[in-house]
Coordinates of C-alpha atoms in Angstrom, one line a residue:
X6 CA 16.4 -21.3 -2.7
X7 CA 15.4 -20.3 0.4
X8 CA 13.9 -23.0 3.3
X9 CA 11.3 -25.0 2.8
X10 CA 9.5 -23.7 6.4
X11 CA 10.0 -20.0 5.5
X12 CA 8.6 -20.7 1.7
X13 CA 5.3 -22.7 3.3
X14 CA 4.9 -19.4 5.1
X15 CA 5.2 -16.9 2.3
X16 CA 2.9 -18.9 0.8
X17 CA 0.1 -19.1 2.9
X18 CA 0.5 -15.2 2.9
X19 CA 0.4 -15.1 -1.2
X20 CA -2.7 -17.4 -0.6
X21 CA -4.6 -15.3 1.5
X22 CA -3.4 -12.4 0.3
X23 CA -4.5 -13.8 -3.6
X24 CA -8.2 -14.8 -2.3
X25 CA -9.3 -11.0 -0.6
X26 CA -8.0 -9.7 -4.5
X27 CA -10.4 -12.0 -5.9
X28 CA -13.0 -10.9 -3.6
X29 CA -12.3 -7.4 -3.6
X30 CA -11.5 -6.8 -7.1
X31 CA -15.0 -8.4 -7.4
X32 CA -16.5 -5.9 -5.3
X33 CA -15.0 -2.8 -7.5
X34 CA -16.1 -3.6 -10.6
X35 CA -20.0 -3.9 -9.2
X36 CA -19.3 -0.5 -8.0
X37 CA -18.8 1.3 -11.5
X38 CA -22.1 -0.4 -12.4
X39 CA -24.1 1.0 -9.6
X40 CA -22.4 4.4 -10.1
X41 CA -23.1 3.9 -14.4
X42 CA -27.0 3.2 -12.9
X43 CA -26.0 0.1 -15.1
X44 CA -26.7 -2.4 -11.9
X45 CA -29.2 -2.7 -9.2
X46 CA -28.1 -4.7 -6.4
X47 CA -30.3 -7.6 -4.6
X48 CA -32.1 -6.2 -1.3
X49 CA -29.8 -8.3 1.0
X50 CA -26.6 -6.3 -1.0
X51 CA -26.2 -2.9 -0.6
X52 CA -23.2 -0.3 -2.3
X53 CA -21.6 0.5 1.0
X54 CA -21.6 -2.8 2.0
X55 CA -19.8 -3.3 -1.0
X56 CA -17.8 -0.4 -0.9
X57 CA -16.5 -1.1 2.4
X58 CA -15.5 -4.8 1.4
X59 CA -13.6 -3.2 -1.6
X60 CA -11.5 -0.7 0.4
X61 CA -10.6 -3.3 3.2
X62 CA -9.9 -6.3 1.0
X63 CA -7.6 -4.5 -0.9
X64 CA -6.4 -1.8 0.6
X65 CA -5.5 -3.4 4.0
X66 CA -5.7 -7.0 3.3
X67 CA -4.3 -7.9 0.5
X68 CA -1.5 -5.3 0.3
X69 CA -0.5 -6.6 4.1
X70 CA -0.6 -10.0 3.6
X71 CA 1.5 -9.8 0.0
X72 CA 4.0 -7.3 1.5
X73 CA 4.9 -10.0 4.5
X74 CA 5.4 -12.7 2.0
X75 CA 8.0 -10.6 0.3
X76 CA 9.5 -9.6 4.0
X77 CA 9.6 -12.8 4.7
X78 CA 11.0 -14.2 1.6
X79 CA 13.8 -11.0 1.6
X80 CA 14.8 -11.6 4.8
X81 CA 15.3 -15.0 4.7
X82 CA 17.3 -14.7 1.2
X83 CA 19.5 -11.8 2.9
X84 CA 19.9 -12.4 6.5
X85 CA 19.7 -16.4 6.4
X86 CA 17.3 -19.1 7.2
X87 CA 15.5 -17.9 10.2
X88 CA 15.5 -19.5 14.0
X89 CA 12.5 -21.9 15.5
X90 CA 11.6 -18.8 17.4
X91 CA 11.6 -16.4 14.4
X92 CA 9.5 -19.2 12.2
X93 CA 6.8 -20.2 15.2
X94 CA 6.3 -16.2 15.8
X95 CA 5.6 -15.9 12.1
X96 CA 3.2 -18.8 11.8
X97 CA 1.2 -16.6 14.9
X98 CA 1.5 -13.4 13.6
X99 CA -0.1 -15.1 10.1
X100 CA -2.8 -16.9 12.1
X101 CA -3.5 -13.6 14.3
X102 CA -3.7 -11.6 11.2
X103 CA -6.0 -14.0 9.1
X104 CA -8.5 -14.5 12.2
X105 CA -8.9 -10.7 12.7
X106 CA -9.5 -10.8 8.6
X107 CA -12.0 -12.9 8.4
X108 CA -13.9 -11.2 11.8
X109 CA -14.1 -8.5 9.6
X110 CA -15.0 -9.7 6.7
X111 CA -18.0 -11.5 8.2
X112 CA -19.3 -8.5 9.5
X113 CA -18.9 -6.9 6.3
X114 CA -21.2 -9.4 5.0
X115 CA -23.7 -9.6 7.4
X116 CA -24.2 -6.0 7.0
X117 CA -23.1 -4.8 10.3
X118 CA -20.1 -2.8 9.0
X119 CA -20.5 -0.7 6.1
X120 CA -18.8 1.9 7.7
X121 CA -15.8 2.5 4.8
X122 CA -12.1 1.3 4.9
X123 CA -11.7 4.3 7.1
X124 CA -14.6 3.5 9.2
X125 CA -15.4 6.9 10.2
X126 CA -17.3 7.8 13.2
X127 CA -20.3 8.9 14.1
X128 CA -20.8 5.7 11.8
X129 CA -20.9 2.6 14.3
X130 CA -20.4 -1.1 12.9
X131 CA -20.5 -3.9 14.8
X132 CA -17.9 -4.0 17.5
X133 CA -16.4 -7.1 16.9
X134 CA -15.3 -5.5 13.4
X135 CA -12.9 -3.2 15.2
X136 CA -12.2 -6.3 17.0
X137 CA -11.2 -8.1 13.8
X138 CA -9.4 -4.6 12.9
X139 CA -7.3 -4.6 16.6
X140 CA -6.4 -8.8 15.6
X141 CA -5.5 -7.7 12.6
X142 CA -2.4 -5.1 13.1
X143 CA -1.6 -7.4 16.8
X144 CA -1.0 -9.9 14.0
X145 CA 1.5 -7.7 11.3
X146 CA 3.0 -7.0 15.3
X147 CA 3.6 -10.5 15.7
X148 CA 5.2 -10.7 12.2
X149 CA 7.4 -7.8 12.5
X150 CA 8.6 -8.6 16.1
X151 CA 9.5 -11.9 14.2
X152 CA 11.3 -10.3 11.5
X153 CA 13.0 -7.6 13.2
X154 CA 14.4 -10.7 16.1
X155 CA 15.8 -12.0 12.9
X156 CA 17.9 -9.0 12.0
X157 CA 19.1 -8.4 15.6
X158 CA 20.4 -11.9 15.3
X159 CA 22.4 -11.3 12.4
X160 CA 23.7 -7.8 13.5
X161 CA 24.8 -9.9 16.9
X162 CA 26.5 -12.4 14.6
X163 CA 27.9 -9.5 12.3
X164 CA 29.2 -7.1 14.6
X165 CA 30.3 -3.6 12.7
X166 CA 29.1 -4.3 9.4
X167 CA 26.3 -3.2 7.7
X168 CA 23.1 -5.5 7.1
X169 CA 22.7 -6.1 3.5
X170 CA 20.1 -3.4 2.0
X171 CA 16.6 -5.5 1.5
X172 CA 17.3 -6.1 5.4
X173 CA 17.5 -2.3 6.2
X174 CA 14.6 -1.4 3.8
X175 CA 12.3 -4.3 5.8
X176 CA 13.1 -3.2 9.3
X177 CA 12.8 0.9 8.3
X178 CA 9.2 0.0 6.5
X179 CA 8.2 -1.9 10.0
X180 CA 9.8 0.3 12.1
X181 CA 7.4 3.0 10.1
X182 CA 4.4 0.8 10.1
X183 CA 4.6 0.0 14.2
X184 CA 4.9 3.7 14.8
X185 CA 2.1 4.5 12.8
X186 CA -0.2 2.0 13.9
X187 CA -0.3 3.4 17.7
X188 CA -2.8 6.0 16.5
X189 CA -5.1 3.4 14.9
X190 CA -4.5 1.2 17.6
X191 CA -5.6 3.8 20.1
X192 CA -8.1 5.1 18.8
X193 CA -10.0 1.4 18.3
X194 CA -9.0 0.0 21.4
X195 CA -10.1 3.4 24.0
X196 CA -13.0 4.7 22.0
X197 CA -14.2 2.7 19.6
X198 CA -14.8 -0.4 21.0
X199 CA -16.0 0.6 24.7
X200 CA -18.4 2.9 22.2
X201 CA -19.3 0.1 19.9
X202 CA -20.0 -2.3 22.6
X203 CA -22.3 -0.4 24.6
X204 CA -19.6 0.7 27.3
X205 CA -19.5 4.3 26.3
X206 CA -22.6 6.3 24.9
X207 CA -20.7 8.8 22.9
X208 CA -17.5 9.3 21.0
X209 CA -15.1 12.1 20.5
X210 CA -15.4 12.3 16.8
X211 CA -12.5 14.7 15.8
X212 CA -10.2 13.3 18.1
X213 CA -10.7 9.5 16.6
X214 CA -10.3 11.1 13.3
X215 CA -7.3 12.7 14.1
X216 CA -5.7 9.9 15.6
X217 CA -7.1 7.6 12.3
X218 CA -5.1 9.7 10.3
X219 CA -2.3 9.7 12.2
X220 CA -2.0 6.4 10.4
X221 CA -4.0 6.5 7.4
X222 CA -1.3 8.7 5.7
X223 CA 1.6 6.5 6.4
X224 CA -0.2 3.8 5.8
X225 CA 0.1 4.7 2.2
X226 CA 4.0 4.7 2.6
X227 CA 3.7 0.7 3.9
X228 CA 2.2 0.2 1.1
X229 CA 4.8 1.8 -1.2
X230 CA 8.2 1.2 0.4
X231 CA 8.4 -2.3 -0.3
X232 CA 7.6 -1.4 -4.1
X233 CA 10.5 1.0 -3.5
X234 CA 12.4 -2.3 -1.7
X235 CA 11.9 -3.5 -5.1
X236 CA 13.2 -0.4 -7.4
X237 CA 16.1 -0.6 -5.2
X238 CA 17.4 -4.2 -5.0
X239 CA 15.6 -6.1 -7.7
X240 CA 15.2 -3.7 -10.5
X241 CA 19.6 -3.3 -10.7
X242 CA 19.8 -6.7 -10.7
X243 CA 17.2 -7.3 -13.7
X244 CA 19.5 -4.8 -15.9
X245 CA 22.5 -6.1 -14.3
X246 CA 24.3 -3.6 -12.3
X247 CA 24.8 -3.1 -9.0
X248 CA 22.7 -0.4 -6.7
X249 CA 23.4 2.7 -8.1
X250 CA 23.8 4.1 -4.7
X251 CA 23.8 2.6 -1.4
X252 CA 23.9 5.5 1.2
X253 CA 21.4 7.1 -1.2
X254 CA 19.0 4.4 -0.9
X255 CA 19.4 4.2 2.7
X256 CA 18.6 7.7 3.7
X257 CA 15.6 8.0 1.6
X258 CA 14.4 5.3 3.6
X259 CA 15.3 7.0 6.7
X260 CA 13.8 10.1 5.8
X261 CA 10.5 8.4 4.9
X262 CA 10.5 7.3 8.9
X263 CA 10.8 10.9 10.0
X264 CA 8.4 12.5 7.4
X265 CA 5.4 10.5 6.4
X266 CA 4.0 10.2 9.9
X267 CA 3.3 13.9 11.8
X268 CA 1.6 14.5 8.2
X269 CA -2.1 12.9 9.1
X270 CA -3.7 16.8 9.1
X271 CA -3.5 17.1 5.6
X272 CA -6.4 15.2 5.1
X273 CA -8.6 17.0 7.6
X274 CA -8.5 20.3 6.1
X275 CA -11.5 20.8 5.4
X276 CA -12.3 19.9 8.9
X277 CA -13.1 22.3 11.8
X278 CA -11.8 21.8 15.5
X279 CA -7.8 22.1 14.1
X280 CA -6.1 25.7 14.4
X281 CA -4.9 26.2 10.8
X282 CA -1.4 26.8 12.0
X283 CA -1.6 23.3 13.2
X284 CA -2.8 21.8 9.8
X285 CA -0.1 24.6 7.9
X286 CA 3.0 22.7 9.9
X287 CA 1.9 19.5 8.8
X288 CA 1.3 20.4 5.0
X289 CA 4.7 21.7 4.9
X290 CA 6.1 18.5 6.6
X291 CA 4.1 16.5 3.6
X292 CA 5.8 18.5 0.9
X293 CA 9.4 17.4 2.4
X294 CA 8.4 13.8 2.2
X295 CA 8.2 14.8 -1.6
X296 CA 12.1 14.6 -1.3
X297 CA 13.0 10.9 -0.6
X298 CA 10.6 9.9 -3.8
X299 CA 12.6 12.6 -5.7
X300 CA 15.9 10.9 -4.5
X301 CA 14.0 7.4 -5.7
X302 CA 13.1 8.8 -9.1
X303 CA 16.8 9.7 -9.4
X304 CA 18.4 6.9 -8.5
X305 CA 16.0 4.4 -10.6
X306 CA 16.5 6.5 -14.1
X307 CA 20.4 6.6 -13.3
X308 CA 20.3 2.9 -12.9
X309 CA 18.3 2.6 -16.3
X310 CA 20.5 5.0 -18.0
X311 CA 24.0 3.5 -16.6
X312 CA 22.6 -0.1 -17.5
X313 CA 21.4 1.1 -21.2
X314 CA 25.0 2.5 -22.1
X315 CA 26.6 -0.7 -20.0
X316 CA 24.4 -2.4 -23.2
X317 CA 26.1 -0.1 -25.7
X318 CA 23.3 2.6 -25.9
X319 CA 24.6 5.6 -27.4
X320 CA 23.4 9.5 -27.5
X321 CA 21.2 11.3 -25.3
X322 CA 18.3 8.5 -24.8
X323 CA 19.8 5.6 -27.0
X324 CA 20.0 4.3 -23.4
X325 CA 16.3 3.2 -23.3
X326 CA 16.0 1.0 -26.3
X327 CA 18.3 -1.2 -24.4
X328 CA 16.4 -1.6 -20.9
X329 CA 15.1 -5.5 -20.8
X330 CA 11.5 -4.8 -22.3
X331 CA 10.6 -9.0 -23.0
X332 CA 11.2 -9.3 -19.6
X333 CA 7.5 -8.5 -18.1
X334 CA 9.1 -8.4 -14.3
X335 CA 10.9 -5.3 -15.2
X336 CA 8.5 -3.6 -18.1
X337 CA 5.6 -4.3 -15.2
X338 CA 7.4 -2.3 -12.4
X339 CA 8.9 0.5 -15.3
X340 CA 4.9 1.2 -16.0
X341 CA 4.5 1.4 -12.3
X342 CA 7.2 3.9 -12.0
X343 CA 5.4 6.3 -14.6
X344 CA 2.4 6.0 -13.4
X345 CA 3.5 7.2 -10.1
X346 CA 4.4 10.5 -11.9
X347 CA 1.1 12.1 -11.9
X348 CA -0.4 10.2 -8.9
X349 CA 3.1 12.2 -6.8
X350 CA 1.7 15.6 -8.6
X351 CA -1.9 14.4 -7.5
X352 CA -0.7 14.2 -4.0
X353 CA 0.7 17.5 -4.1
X354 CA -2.6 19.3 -5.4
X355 CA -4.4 16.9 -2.5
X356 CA -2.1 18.6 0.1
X357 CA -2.4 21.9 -0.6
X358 CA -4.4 24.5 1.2
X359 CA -6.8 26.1 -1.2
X360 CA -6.5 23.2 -3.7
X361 CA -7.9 21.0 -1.1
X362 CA -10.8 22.7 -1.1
X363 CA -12.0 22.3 -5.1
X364 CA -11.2 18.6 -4.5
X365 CA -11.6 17.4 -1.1
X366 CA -15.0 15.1 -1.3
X367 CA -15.1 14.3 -5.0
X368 CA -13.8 11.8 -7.4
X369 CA -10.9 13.1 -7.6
X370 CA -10.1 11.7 -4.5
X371 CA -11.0 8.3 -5.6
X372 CA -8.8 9.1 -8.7
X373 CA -5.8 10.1 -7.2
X374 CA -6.0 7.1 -4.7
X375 CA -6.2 4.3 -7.8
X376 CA -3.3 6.2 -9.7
X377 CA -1.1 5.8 -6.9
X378 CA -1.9 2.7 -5.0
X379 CA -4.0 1.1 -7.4
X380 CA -0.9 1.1 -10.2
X381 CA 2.9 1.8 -8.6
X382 CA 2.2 -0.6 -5.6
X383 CA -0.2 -3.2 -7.5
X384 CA 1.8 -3.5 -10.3
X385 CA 4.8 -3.4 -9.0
X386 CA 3.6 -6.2 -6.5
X387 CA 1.8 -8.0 -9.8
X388 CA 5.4 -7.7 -11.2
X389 CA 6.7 -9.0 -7.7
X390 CA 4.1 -11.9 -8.3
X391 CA 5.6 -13.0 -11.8
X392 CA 8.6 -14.2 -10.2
X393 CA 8.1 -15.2 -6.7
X394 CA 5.4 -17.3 -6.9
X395 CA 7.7 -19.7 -9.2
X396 CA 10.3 -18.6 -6.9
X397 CA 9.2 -20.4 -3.8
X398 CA 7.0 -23.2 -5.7
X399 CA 9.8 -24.3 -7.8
X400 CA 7.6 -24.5 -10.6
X401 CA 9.0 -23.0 -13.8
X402 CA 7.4 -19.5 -15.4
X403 CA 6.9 -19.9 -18.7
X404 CA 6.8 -18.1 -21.8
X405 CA 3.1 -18.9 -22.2
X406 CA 2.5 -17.0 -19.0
X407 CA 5.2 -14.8 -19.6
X408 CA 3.4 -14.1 -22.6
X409 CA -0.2 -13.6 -20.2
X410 CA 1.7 -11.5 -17.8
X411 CA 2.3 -8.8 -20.7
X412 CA -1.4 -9.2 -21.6
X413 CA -2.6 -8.6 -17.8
X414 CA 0.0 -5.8 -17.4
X415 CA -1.3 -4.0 -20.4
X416 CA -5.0 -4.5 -19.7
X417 CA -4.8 -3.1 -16.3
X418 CA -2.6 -0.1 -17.4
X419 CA -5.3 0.9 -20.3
X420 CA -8.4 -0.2 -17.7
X421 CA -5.9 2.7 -15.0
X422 CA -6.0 5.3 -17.7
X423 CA -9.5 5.0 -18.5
X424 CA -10.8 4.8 -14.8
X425 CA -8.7 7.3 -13.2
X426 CA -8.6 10.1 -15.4
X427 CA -12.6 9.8 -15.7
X428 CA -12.7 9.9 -11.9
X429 CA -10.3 13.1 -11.8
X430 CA -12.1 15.2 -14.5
X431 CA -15.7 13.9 -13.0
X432 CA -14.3 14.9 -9.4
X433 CA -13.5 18.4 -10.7
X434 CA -16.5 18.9 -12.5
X435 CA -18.2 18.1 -8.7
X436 CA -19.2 14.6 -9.1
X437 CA -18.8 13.5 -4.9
X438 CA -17.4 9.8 -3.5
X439 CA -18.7 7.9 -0.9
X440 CA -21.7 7.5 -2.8
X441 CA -23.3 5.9 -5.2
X442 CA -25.0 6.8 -8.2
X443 CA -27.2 10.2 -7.9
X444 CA -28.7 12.4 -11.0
X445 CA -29.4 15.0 -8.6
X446 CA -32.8 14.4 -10.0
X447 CA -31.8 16.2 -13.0
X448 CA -30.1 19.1 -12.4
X449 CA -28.3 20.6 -15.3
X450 CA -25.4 21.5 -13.1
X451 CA -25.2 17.4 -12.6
X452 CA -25.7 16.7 -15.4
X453 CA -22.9 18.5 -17.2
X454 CA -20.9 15.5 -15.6
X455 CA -21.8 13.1 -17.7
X456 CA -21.4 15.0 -21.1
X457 CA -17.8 14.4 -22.0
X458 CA -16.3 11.8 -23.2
X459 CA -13.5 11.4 -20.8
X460 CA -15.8 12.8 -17.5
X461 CA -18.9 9.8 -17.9
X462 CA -19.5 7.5 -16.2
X463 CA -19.6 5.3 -18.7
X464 CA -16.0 5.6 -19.2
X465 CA -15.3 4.6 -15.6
X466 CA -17.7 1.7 -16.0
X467 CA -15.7 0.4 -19.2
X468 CA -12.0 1.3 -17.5
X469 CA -13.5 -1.0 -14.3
X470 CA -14.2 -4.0 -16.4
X471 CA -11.2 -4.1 -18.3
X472 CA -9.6 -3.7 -14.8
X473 CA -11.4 -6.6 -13.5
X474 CA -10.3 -8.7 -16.7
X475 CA -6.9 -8.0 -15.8
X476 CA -7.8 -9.3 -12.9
X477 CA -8.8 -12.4 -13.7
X478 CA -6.2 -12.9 -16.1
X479 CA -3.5 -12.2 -13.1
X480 CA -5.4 -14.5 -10.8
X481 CA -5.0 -17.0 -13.4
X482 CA -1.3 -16.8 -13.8
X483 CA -1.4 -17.0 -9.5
X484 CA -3.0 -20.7 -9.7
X485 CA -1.0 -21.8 -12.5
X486 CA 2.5 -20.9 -10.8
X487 CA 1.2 -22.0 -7.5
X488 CA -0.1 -25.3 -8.4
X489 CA -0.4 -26.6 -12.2
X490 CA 2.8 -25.1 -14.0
X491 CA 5.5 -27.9 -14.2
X492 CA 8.6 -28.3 -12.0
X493 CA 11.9 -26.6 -12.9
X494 CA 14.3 -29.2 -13.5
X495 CA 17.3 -27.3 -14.2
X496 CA 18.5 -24.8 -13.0
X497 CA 18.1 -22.8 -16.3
X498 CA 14.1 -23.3 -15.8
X499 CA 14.4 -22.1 -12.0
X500 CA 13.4 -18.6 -11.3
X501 CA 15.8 -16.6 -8.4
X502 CA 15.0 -14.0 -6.2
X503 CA 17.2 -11.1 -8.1
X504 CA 19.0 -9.1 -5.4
X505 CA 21.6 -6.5 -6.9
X506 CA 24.9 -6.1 -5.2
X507 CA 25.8 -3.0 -3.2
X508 CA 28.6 -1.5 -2.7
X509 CA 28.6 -0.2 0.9
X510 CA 32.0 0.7 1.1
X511 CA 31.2 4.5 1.5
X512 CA 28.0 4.1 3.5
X513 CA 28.0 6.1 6.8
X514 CA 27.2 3.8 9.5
X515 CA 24.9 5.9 11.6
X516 CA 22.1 5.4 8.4
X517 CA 21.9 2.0 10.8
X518 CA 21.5 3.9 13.8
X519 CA 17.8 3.5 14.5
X520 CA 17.5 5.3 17.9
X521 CA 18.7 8.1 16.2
X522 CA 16.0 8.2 13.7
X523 CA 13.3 7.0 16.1
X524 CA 14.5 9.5 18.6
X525 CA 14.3 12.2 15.6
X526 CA 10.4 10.6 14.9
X527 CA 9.4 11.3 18.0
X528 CA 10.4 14.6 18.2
X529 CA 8.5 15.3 15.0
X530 CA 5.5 13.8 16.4
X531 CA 5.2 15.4 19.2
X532 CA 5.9 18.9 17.8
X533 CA 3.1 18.3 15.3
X534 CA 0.1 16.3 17.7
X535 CA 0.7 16.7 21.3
X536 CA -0.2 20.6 21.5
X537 CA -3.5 19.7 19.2
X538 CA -4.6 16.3 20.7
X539 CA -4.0 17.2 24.0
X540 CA -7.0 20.3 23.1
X541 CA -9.3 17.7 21.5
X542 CA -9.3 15.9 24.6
X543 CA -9.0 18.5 27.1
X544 CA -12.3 21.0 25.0
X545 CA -13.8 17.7 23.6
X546 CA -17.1 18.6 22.6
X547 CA -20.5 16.3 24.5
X548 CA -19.3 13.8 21.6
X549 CA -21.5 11.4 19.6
X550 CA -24.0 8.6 19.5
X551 CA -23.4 6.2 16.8
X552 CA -25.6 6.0 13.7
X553 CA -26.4 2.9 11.4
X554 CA -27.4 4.6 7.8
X555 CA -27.7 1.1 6.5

């Protein structure tokens, strides 16, 4: 068991994290209604409003705040209880974080930012939203400053050997997410806020977007390297064997860094303003980060195979039958892993040239984005949840909501399936996002939409609510283990945090060498953004007032 000051951290992270779910999750499944025409909101309530509370309470808030409690948890398993220094800079970085959270989320409320998650301009909220956005990543700084102090400690104390593998996974993830936050970070602290305040009249629209998705795309890879952290180091030791290969593991990580951030023009290419040799270098630097989640999908089915015949599984796929399936931890994050099948081949239709175009601003979108965050992150974090909740409570999990966390598992698979395959077909019949629901008074061509079975939606509206059962069900589990389930009093009843062995006897140590791969980053960067931004700013166009279409 890890210390009790590091547990009463992760904690208060699962808390908060836990309560924007609630919320948000809340705020999705009104949104399936108002797109069925099923719902008609109160005059004070509006979609976007809504919308925009959906996107940030769960796309930003809750996956941050859940992905520090495992850091922090990890870390302090791996590397050892952390310093006074380490713990007080973690209790800021939580406090930072949480103030900027709620900043936002009253304005969110109060109808003064219903600008999206991606908060587009010429769209102008309030300014202190961006304020609340800025206090947000200065606190996930804070807590990554903390973090990554602890690991230089331990390398100090541990000169020439290699930190243990959750460690190197942690610091690669934040060394990724501080990298890709100076874009955001730039463009809300030199143009928005001066813009939203009053100090500037106009803003460079292009140039914010740019530098918003400079960030937006590897913001997706926060989000899914600590459910890769997870296949790596917990999965092997749920089927009891080691990591199937160390060095592997490592340099997918490392090639994550250098790939999934001079990438951001792939979701502009519909845009004007960028030379299309510009956006063509940065598709073809998204298709090689294609190759680190092909070295993951590798190394997880060789660890399921090698475990299944460890078992006695015999013949070409005898293997399977013997992977833990009463175990919901590891059935959880297995559905993860197949769901993240066609969500990777969504991605690769999203970043294609002339495929982009059929699907840019429609469902699809919206599809695609559920498939692959929506299911391999969430339920591999929901999996996460099973077991570190009890983990740092002490309270025992048991099989009455082991028994639950099948049913919620299930639920939200099935509510997936239905929600996201409507919102693909729909999007490439033409249905758009960022909207809510519009008959085109009428029109045929609309109204084709809505005729099949799968592309209705209806079908979106029933996948939603099962979703938000799940939910509920999952949020139930969450109190339980947190406060009501009884104590462990063996040590048969206690749940561990499972980190597999690795054997890093044959691990190069330059994979450690993080000057090297920054050095690399920045090099990649630059060749992909300097040439572009620097002709944004240098031809920016008279730029925009901002506009309240609320």
């Amino acid at each position: 068991m890890i210390a009790q000051p590091e547990r009463k951290i992760a904690l208060w992270h699962l808390g908060v994290a836990y309560t924007a779910f609630l919320i948000g999750t809340l705020m999705g499944v009104l949104q399936v209604f108002i797109r069925n025409d099923a719902l008609q909101l109160p005059a004070w309530l509006d979609y976007y409003q809504i919308l925009t509370a959906h996107g940030v309470l769960l796309a930003l808030i809750y996956t941050t705040f859940f992905i520090f409690a495992f850091f922090i948890t990890g870390m302090s398993k791996s590397l050892g209880s952390f310093g006074p220094k380490v713990r007080l800079f973690s209790w800021i970085g939580l406090w930072v974080t949480l103030l900027g959270t709620v900043m936002a989320t009253v304005m969110i409320v109060a109808g003064e930012a219903s600008v999206l998650y991606t908060f587009y301009a010429p769209l102008k909220a309030n300014g202190f939203y961006y304020v609340g956005l800025a206090l947000v990543i200065v606190g996930t700084w804070i807590s990554s400053f903390a973090l990554v102090g602890h690991y230089v400690v331990w390398r100090r104390n541990n000169k020439g050997q290699l930190s243990p593998l959750f460690a190197f996974m942690t610091v690669t993830t934040i060394v990724l997410w501080i990298i890709a936050c100076l874009g955001v970070v730039a463009t809300v602290l030199f143009q928005y806020i001066p813009w939203a305040f009053g100090w500037t009249d106009t803003i460079n629209v292009e140039l914010s977007r740019s530098l918003f998705w400079y960030f937006g795309h590897p913001l997706v890879y926060f989000w899914l390297l600590p459910a890769y952290i997870a296949w790596y180091t917990i999965v092997p030791k749920l089927l009891g064997v080691k990591v199937f290969s160390d060095s592997l593991a490592r340099l997918a990580f490392v090639l994550f860094i250098l790939f999934s951030i001079p990438v951001g023009f792939h979701h502009q290419l519909t845009e004007p303003g960028i030379s299309n040799f510009w956006k063509f270098l940065q598709v073809v630097l998204t298709f090689m980060v294609i190759v680190p989640s092909l070295m993951t999908a590798f190394s997880m089915f060789a660890t399921f195979e090698i475990s299944g015949r460890k078992k006695g599984g015999t013949g070409l796929f005898g293997w399977f039958k013997k992977l833990p399936w009463r175990d919901v931890r590891f059935t959880s994050i297995f559905i993860a892993m197949v769901f993240f099948i066609p969500g990777g081949a969504g991605g690769i239709i999203n970043a294609s040239f002339q495929l982009n175009e059929v699907v840019h601003n429609t469902l699809w979108i919206v599809g695609h984005f559920h498939i692959t965050v929506g299911t391999p992150v969430a339920m591999t974090f929901m999996g996460l949840t099973f077991w570190l909740i009890p983990y740092l409570t002490g309270r025992r999990f048991t099989k009455r909501m082991q028994r639950l966390g099948f049913v919620q598992i299930i639920t939200w698979s099935i509510g997936m399936l239905l929600m996201s395959t409507a919102q693909h077909v729909l999007g490439l019949m033409g249905a758009p996002r960022r909207t809510a629901y519009s008959g085109y008074n009428g029109h045929p061509s609309a109204m084709e939409w809505f005729d099949g079975i799968i592309s209705n939606h209806v079908t979106m509206a029933i996948g939603g609510t099962i979703l938000f059962l799940s939910a509920m069900i999952l949020m139930y589990i969450v109190i339980m283990t947190m406060f009501i389930s009884p104590k462990a009093e063996t040590p048969e009843q206690m749940v561990e945090f499972p980190l597999a062995e690795s054997d890093m006897s044959h691990t190069p140590k330059w994979l450690e060498n993080w000057w090297i791969w920054i050095g690399i980053a920045a090099a990649l960067i630059i060749i992909a953004y300097a040439i572009p931004l620097t002709h944004m700013i240098q031809h920016a166009p008279p730029g925009s007032k901002g506009f309240i279409t609320w």
